[in-house]
Coordinates of C-alpha atoms in Angstrom, one line a residue:
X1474 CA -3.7 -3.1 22.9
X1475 CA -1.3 -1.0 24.8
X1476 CA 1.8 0.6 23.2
X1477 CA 4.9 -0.8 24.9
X1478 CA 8.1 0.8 24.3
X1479 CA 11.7 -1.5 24.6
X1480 CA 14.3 -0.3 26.3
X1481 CA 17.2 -2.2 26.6
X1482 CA 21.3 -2.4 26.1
X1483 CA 22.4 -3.5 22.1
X1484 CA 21.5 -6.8 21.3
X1485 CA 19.0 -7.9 23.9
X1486 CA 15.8 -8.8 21.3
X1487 CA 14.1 -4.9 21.4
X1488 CA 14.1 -5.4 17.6
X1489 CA 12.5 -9.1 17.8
X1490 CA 9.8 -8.2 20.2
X1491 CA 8.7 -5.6 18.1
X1492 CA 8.3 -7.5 14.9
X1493 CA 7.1 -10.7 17.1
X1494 CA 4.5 -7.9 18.7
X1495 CA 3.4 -7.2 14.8
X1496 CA 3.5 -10.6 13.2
X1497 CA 6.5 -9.4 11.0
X1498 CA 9.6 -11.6 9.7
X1499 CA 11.7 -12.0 12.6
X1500 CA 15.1 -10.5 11.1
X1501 CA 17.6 -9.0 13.0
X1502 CA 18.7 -5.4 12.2
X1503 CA 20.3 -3.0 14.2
X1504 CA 18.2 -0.2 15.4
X1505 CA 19.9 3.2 14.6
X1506 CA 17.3 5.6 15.7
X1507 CA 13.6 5.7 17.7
X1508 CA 11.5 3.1 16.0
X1509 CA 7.9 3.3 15.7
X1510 CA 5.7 0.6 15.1
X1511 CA 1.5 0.5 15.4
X1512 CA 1.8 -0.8 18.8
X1513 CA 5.3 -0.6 20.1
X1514 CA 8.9 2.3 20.1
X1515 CA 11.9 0.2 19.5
X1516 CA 14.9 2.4 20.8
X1517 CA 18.7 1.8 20.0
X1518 CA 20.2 0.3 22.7
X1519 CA 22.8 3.2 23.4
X1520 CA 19.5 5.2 25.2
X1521 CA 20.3 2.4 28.0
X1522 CA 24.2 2.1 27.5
X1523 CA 24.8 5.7 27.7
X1524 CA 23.2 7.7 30.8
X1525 CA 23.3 11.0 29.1
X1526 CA 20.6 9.3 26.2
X1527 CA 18.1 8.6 29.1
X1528 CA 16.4 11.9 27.6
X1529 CA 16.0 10.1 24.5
X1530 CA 13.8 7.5 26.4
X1531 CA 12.0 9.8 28.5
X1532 CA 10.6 12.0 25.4
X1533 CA 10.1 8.9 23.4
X1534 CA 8.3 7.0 26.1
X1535 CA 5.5 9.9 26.0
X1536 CA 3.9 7.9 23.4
X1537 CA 3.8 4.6 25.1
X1538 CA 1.1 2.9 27.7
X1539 CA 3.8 0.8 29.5
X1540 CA 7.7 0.5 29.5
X1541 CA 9.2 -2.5 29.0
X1542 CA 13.0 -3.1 30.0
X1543 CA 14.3 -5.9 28.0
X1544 CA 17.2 -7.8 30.0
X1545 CA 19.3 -10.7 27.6
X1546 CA 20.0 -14.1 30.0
X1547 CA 22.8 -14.5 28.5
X1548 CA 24.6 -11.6 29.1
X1549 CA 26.2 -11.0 32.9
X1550 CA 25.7 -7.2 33.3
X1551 CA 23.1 -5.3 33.2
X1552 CA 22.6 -1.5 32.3
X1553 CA 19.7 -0.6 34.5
X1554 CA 20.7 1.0 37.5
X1555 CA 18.5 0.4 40.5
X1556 CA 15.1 2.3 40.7
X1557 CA 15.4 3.0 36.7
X1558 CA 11.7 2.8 36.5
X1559 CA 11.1 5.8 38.8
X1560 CA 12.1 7.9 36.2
X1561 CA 8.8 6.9 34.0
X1562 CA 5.5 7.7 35.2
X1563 CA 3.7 4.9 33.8
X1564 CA 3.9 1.2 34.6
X1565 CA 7.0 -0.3 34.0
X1566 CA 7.7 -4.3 33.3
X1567 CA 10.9 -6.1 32.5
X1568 CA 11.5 -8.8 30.6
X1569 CA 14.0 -11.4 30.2
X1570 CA 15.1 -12.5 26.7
X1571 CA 16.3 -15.5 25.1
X1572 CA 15.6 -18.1 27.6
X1573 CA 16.1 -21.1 25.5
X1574 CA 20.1 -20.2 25.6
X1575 CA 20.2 -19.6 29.2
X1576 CA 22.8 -22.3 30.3
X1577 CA 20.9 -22.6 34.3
X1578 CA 18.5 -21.3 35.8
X1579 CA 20.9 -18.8 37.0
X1580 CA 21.2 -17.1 33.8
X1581 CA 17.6 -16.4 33.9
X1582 CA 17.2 -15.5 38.0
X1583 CA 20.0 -13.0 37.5
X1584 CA 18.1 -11.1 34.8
X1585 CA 15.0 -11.3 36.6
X1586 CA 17.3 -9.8 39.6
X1587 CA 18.4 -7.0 37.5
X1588 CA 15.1 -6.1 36.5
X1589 CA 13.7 -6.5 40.0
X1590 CA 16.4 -3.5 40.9
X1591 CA 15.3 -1.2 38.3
X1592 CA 11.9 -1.5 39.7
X1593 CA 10.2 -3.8 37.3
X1594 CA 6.4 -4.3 38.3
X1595 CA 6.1 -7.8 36.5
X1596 CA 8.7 -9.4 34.8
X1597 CA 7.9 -12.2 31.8
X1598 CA 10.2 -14.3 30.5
X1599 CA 10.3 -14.9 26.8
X1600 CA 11.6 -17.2 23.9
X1601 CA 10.4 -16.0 20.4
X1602 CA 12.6 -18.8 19.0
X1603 CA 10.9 -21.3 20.8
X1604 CA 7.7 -19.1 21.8
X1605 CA 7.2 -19.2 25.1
X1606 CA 6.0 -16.7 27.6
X1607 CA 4.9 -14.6 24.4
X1608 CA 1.1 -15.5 24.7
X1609 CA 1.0 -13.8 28.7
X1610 CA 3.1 -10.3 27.1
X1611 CA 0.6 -10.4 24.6
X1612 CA -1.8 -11.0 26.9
X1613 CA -0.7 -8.4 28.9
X1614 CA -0.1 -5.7 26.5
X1615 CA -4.6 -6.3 25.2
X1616 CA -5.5 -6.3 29.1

């Protein structure tokens, strides 16, 4: 399996995916520092929010096989600014979070647009509430 690391602003399911990922209790918990699990990095969501953390998720990233950017439906901004992914040079996907409280379709076409900027290579969209589109990142990630 490849080791994917989360990036993403505060609150937008790094944490989840990573226990989801490794068939832990899904519990949330705020992440303080660089997480490291068997096959994932969960990083606090201040490496996104703040600009002068990007460092943070370039060294931490050296460990991974793929970067994921982890966009929340729900939320109307987004902290990737375009062409984010150039600064990686491995493959980068996005992925949009929480789609079972999206209130349209809009919800969840914005976050795919915002991940689309930052140069997203493939984008899933996930519910581990109601698990759906986990099987094809999981799929994905053992490709």
């Amino acid at each position: 399996m490849k080791t994917i690391i989360f990036a993403g602003s505060t609150g937008s399911g790094k944490t989840t995916l990573c226990q989801w990922l490794h068939g832990q209790e899904i519990a949330y918990k705020k992440t303080q520092a660089v997480e490291t699990f068997d096959q994932a990095i969960d990083t606090p969501g201040e490496c996104i929010e703040n600009r002068y953390l990007y460092k943070m998720l370039l060294v931490s990233s050296v460990d991974a096989d793929v970067i994921g950017l982890v966009q929340d439906c729900t939320k109307e901004e987004s902290y990737f600014p375009p062409a984010f992914a150039t600064m990686f040079a491995k493959p980068v996907i996005g992925i949009v979070t929480k789609t079972e409280l999206a209130r349209t379709d809009e919800d969840i076409a914005q976050a795919r647009a915002f991940l689309q900027a930052a140069g997203a290579e493939r984008i899933f969209e996930v519910s581990t509430v109601e698990n759906v589109g986990v099987d094809a990142l999981r799929a994905y990630l053992e490709e």
